[in-house]
PDB file of C-alpha atoms and ligand atoms in Angstrom:
ATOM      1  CA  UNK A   1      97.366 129.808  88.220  1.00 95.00           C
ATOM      2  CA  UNK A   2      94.025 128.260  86.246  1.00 98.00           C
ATOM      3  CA  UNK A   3      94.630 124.603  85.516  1.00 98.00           C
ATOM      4  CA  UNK A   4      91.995 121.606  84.478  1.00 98.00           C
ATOM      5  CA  UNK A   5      92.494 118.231  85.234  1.00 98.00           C
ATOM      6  CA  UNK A   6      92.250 115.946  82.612  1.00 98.00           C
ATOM      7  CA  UNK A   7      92.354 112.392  82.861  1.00 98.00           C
ATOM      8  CA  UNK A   8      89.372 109.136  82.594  1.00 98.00           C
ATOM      9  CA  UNK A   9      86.495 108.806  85.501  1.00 97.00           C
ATOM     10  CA  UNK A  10      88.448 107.058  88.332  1.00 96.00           C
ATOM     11  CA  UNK A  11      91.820 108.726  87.407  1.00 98.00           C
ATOM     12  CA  UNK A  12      91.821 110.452  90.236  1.00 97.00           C
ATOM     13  CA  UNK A  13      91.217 113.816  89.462  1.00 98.00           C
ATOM     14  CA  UNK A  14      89.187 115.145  92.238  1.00 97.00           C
ATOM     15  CA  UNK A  15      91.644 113.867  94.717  1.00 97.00           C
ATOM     16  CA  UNK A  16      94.742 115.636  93.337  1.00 98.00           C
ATOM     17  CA  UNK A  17      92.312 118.493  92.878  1.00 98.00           C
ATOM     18  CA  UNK A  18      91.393 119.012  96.608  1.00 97.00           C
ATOM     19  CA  UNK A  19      95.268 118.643  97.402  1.00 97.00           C
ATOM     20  CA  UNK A  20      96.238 120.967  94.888  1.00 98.00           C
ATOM     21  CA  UNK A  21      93.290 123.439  96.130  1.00 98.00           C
ATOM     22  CA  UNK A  22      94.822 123.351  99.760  1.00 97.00           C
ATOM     23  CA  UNK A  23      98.777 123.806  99.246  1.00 98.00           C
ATOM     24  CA  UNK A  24      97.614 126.784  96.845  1.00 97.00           C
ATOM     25  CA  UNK A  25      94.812 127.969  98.169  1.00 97.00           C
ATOM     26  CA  UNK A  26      92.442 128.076  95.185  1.00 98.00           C
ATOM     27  CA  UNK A  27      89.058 126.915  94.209  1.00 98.00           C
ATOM     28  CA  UNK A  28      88.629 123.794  93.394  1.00 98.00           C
ATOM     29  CA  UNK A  29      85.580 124.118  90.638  1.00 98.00           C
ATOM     30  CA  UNK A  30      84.288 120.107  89.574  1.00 98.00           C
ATOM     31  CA  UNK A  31      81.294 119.881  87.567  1.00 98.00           C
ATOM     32  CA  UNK A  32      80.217 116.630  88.977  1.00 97.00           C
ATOM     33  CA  UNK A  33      80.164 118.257  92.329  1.00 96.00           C
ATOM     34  CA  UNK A  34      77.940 120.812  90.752  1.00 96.00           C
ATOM     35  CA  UNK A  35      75.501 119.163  89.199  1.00 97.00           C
ATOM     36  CA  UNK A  36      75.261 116.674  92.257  1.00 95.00           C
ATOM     37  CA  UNK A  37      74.342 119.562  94.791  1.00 95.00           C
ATOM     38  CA  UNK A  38      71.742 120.183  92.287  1.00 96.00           C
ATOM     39  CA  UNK A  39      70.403 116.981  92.328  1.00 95.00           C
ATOM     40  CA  UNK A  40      70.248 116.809  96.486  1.00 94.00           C
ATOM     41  CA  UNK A  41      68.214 120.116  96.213  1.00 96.00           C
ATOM     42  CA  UNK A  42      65.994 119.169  93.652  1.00 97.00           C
ATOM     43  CA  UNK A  43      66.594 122.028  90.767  1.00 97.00           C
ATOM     44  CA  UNK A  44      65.377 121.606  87.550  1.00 98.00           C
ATOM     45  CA  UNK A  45      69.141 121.643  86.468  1.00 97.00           C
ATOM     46  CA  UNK A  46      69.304 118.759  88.538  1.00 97.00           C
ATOM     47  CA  UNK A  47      66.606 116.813  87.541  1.00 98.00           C
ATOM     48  CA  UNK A  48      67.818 117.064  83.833  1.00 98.00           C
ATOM     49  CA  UNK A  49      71.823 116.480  84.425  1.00 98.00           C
ATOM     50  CA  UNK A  50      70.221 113.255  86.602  1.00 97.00           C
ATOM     51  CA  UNK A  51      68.715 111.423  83.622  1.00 97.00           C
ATOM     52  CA  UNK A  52      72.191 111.873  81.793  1.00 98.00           C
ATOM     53  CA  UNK A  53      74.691 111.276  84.788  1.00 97.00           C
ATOM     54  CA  UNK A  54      72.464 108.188  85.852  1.00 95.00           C
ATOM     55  CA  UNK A  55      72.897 106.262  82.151  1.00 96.00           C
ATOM     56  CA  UNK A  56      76.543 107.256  82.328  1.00 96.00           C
ATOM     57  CA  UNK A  57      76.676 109.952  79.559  1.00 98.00           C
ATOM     58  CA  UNK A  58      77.813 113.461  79.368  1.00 98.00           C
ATOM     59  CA  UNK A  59      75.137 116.136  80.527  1.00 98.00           C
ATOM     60  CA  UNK A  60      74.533 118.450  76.828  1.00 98.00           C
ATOM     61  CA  UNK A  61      76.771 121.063  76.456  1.00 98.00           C
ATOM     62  CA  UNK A  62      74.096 123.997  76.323  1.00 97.00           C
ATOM     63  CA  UNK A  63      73.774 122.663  80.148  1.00 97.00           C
ATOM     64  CA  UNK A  64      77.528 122.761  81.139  1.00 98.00           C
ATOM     65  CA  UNK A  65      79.622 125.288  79.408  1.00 97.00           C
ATOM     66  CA  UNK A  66      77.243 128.797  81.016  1.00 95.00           C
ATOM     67  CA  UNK A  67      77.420 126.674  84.516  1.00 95.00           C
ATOM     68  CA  UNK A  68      81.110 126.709  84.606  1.00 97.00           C
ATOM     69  CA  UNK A  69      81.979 129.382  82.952  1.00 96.00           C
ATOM     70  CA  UNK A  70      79.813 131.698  85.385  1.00 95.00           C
ATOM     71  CA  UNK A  71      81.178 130.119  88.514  1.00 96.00           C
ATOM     72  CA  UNK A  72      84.858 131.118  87.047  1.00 96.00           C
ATOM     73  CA  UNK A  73      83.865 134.392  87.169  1.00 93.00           C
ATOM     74  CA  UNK A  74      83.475 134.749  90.680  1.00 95.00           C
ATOM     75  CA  UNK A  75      85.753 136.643  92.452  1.00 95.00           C
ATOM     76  CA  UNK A  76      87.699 133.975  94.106  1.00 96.00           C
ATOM     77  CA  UNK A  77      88.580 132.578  90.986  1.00 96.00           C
ATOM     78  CA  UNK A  78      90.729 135.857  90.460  1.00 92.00           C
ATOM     79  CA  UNK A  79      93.679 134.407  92.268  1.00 91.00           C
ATOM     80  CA  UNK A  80      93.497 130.929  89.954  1.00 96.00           C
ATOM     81  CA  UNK A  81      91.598 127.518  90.497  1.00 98.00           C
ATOM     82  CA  UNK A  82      91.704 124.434  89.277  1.00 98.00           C
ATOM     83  CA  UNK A  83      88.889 122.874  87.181  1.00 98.00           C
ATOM     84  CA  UNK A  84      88.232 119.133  87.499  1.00 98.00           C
ATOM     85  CA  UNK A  85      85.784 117.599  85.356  1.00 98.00           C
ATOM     86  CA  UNK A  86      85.029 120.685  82.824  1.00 98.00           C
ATOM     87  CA  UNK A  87      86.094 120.524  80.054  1.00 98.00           C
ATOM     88  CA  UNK A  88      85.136 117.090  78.677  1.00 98.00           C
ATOM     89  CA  UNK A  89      84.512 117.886  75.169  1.00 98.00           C
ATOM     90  CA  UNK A  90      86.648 119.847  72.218  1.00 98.00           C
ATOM     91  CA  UNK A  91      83.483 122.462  72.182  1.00 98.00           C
ATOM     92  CA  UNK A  92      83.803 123.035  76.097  1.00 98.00           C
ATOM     93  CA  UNK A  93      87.580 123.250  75.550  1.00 98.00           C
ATOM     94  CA  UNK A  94      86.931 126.063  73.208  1.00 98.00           C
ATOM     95  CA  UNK A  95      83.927 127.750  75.074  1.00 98.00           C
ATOM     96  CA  UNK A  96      86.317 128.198  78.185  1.00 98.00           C
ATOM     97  CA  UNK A  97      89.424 129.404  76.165  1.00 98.00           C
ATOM     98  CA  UNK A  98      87.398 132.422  74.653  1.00 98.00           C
ATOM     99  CA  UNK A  99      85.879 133.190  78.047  1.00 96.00           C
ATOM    100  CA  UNK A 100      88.980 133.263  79.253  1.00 96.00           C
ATOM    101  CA  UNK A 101      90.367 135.329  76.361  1.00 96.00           C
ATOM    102  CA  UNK A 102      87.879 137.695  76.480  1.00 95.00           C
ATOM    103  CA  UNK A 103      89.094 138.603  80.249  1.00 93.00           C
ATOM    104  CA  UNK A 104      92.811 138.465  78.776  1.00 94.00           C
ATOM    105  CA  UNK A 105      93.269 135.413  80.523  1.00 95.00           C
ATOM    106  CA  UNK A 106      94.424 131.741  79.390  1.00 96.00           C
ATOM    107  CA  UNK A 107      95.003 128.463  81.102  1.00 98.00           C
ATOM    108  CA  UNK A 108      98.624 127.616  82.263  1.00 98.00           C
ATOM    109  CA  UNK A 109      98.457 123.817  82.931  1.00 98.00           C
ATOM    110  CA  UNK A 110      96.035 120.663  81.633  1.00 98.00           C
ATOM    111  CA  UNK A 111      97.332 117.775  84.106  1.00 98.00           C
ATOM    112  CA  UNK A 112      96.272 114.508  82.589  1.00 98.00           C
ATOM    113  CA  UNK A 113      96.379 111.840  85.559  1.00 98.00           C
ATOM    114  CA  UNK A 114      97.169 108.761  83.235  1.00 98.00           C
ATOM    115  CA  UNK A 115      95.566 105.399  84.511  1.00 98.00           C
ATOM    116  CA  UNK A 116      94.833 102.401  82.303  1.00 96.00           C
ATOM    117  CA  UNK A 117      91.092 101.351  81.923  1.00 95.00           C
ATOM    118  CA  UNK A 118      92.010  98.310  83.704  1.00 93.00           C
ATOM    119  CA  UNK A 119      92.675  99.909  87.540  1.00 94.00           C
ATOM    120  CA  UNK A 120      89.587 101.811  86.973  1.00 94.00           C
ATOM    121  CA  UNK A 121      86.960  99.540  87.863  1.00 89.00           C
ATOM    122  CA  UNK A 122      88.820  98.577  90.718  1.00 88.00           C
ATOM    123  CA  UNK A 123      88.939 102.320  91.627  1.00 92.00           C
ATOM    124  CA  UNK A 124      85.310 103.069  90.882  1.00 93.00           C
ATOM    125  CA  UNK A 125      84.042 100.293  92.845  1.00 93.00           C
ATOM    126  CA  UNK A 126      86.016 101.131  95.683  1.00 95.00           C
ATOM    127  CA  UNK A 127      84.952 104.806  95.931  1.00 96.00           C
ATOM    128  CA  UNK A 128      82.614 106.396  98.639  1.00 97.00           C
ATOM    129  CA  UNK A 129      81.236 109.458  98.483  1.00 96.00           C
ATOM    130  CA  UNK A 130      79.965 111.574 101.259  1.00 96.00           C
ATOM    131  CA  UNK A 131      76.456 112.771 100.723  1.00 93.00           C
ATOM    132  CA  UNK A 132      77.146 115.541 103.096  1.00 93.00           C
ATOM    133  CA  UNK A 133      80.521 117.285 101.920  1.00 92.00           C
ATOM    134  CA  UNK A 134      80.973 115.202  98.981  1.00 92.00           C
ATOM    135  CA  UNK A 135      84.486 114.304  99.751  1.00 94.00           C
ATOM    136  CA  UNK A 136      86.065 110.896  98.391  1.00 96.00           C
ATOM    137  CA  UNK A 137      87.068 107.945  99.984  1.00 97.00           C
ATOM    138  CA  UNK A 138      88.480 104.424  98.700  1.00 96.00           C
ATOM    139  CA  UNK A 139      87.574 101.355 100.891  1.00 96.00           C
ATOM    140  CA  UNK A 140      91.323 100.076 100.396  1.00 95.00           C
ATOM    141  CA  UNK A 141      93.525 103.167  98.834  1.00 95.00           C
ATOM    142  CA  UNK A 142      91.911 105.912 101.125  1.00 95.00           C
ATOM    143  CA  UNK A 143      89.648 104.434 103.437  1.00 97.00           C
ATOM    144  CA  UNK A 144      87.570 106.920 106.458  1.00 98.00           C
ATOM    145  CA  UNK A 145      89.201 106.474 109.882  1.00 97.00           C
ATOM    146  CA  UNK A 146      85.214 106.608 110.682  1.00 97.00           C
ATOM    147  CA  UNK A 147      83.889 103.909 108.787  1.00 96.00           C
ATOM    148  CA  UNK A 148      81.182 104.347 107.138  1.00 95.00           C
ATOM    149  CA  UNK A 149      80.686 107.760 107.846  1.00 98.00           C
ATOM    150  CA  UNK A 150      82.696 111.123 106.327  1.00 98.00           C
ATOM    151  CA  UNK A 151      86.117 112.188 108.984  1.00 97.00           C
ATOM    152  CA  UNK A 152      84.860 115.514 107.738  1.00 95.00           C
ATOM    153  CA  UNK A 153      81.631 116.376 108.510  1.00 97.00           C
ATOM    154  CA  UNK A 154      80.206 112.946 110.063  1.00 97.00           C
ATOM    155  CA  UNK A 155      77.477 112.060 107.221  1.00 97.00           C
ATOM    156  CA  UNK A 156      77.037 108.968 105.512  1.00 97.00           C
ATOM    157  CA  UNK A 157      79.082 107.282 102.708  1.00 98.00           C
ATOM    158  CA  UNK A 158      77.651 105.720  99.744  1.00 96.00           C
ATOM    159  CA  UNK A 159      78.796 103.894  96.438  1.00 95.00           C
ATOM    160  CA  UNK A 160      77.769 106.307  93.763  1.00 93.00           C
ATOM    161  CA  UNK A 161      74.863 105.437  91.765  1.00 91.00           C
ATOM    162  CA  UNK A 162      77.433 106.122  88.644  1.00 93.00           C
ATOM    163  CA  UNK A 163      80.124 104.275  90.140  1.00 94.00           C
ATOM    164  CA  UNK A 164      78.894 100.651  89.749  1.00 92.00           C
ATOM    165  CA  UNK A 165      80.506  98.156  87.137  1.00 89.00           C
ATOM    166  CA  UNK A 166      77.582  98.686  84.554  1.00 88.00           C
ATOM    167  CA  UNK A 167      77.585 102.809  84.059  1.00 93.00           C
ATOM    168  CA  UNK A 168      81.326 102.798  84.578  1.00 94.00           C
ATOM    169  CA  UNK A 169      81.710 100.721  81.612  1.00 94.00           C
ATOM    170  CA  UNK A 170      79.685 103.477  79.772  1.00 95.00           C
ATOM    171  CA  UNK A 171      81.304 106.254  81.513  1.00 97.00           C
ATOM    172  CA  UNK A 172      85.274 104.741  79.850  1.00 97.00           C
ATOM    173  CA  UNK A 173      83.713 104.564  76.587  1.00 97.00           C
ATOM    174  CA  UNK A 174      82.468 108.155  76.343  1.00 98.00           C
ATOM    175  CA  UNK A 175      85.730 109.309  78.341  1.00 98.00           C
ATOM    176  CA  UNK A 176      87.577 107.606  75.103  1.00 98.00           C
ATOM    177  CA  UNK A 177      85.387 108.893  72.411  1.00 98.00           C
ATOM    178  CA  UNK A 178      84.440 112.504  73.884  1.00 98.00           C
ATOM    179  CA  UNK A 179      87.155 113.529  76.664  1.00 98.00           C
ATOM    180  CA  UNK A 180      90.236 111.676  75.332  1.00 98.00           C
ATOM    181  CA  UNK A 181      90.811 114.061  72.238  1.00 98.00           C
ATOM    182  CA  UNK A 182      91.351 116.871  74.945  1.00 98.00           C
ATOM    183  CA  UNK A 183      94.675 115.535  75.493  1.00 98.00           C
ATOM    184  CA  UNK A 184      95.883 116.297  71.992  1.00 98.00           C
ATOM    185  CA  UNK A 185      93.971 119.735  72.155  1.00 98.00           C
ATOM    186  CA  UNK A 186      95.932 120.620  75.182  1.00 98.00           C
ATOM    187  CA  UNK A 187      99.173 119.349  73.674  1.00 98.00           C
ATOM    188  CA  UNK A 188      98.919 121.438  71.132  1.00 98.00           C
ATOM    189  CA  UNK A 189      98.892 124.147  73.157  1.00 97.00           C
ATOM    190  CA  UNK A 190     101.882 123.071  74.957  1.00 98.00           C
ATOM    191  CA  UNK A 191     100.541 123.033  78.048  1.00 98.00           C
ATOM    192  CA  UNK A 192     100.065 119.648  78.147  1.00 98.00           C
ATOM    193  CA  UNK A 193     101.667 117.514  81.326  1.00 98.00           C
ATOM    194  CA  UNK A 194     100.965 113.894  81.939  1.00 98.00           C
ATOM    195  CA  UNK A 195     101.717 111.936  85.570  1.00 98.00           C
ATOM    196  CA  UNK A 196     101.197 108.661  85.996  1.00 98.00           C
ATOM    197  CA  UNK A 197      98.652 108.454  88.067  1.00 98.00           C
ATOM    198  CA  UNK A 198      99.158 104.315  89.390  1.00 98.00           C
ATOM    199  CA  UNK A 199     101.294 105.617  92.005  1.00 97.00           C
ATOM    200  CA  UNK A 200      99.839 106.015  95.375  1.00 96.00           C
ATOM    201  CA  UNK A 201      98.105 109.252  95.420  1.00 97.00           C
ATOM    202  CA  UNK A 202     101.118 111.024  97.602  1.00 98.00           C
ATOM    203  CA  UNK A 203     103.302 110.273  94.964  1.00 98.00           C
ATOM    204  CA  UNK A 204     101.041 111.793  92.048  1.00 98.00           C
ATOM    205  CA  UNK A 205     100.554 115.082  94.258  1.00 98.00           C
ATOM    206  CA  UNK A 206     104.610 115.253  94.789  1.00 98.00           C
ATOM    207  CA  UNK A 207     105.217 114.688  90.596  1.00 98.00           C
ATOM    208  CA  UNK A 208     102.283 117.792  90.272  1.00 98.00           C
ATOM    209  CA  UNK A 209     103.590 119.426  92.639  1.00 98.00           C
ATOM    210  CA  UNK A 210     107.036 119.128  90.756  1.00 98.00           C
ATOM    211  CA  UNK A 211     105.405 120.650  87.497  1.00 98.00           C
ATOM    212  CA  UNK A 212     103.654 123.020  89.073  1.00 97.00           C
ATOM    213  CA  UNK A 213     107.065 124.626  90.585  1.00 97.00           C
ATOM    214  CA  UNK A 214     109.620 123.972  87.752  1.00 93.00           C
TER     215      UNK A 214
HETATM  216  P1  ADP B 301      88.070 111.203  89.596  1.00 55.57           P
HETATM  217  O1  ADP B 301      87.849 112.548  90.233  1.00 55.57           O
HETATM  218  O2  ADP B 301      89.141 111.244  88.527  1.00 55.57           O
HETATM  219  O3  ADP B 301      86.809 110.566  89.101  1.00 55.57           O
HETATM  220  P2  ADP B 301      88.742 110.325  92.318  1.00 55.57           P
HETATM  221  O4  ADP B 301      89.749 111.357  92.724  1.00 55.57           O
HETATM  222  O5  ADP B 301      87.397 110.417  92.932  1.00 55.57           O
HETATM  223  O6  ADP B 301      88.652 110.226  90.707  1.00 55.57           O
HETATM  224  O7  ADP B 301      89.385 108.863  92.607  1.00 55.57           O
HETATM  225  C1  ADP B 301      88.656 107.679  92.305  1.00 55.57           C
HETATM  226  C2  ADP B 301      88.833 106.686  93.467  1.00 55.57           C
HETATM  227  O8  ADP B 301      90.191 106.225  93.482  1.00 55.57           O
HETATM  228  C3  ADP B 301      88.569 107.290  94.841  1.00 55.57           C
HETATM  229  O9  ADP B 301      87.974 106.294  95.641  1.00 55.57           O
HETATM  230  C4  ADP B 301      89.961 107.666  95.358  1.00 55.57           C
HETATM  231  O10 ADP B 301      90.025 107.609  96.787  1.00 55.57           O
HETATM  232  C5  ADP B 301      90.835 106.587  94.723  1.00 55.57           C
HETATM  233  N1  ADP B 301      92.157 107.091  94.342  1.00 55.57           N
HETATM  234  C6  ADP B 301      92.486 108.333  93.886  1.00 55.57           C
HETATM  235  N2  ADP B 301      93.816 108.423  93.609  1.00 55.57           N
HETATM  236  C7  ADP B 301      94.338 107.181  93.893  1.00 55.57           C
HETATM  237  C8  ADP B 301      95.652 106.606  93.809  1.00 55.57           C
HETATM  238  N3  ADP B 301      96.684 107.321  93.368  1.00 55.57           N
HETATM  239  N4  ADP B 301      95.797 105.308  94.171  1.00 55.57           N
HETATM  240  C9  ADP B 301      94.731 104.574  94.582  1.00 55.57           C
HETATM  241  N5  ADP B 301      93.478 105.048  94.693  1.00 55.57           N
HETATM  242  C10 ADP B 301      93.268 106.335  94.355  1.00 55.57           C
HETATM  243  P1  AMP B 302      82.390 113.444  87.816  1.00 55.57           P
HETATM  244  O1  AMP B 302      81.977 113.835  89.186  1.00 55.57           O
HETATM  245  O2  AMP B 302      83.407 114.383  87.220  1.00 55.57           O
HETATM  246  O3  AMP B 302      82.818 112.001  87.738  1.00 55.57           O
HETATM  247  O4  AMP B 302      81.096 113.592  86.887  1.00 55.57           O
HETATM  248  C1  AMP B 302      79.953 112.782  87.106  1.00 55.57           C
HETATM  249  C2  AMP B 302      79.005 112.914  85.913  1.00 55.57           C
HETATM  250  O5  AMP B 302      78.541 114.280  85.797  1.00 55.57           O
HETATM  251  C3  AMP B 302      79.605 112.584  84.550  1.00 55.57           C
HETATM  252  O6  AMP B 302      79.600 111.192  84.257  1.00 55.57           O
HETATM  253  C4  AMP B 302      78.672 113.382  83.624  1.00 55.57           C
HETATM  254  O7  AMP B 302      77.418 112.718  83.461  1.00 55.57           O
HETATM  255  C5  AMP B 302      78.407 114.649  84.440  1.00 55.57           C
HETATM  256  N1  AMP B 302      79.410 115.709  84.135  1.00 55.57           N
HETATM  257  C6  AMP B 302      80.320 116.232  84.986  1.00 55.57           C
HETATM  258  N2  AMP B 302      81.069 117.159  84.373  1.00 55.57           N
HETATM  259  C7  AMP B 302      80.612 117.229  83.092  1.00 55.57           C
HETATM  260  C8  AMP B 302      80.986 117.978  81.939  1.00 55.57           C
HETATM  261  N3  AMP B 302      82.005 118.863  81.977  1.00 55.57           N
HETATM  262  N4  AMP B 302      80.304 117.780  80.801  1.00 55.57           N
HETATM  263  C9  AMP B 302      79.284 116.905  80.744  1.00 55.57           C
HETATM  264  N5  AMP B 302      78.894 116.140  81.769  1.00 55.57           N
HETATM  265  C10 AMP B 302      79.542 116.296  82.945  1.00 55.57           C
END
């Protein structure tokens, strides 16, 4: 089973990602978790993806598409995974179709998590991040039974540099112009499937979770 997550920055993609990753037991691949482990250990991918992720724009192309596309070919991406974050433009769309076609593979689901641009500040705002694990709380929708530090592995929480009011503005307005056409792309496909992702997040895994098994 290979299916991306499509939806705006906020949507909740990651967290119906990690669930989905769990109850099927496949990878969970996000490209923002990538290019953030980069940046803690100081590669020069890092260092470049920084000055783009920082301003709240897409990292080039020419940086993303090899970077995914080699970590799908791992062997524990035989058995599926789900992509979260990649693709977010028509050209990385395309770039992943023919890498899967040229293993005689394709993708069975895009699973847009629909959320107007109005709950996403609120969400965005809300978010911590671990800077250990990288796992995702919400101070009110999802909050740490630790406080400020990760129930996981203990480190500290922070508000994403990304994640306040002024790049998160930015970020909606390139998810509109460069991300947003995707959903057509995959409709046309047929593999489209939106959920509306305003519920609380058990109730957005159960209506996946529905899809997923029809
Ligand atoms: P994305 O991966 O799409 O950027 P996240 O999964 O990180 O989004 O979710 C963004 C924030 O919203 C996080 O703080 C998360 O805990 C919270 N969140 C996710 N899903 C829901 C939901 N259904 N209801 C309320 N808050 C949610
Ligand atoms: P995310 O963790 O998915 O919210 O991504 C955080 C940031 O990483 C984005 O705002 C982009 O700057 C960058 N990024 C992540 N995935 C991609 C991608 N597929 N293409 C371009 N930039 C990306």
């Amino acid at each position: 089973m290979k299916i991306v997550m499509l939806g705006a920055p906020g949507a909740g993609k990651g967290t119906q990602a990690k669930m989905i990753a769990a109850k099927y037991e496949i990878p969970h691949i996000s490209s923002g978790d990538i290019f953030r482990m980069n940046i803690k250990n100081g590669t020069e991918l890092g260092k470049k993806a920084k000055e783009y992720m920082d301003q709240g724009l897409l990292v080039p192309d020419e940086l993303t598409v090899d970077l995914v596309i080699d970590r799908l070919s791992q062997d524990d991406c035989k058995k599926g995974c789900i992509l979260d974050g990649f693709p977010r433009t028509i050209p990385q769309a395309e770039a992943l179709a023919a890498a899967l076609e040229a293993r005689g593979d394709r993708l069975d689901y895009a699973i847009n998590v629909d959320v107007p641009d109005e709950n996403i500040v609120a969400r965005m705002s809300g978010r911590r991040t671990c800077t250990g694990c990288g796992a995702t709380y919400h101070i009110i929708y999802n909050p740490s039974k630790t406080g400020d530090t990760c129930e996981t592995c203990g480190e500290t929480l922070i508000l994403r540099d990304d994640d306040k009011p002024e790049t998160v503005q930015k970020r909606l307005s390139v998810y509109h112009e460069q991300t947003q056409p995707l959903i057509d792309f995959y409709d046309g496909q047929k593999i489209l499937k939106t959920v509306d992702g305003t519920q609380d997040m058990n109730d957005v895994f159960a209506a996946i979770v529905r899809i997923l098994e029809a």
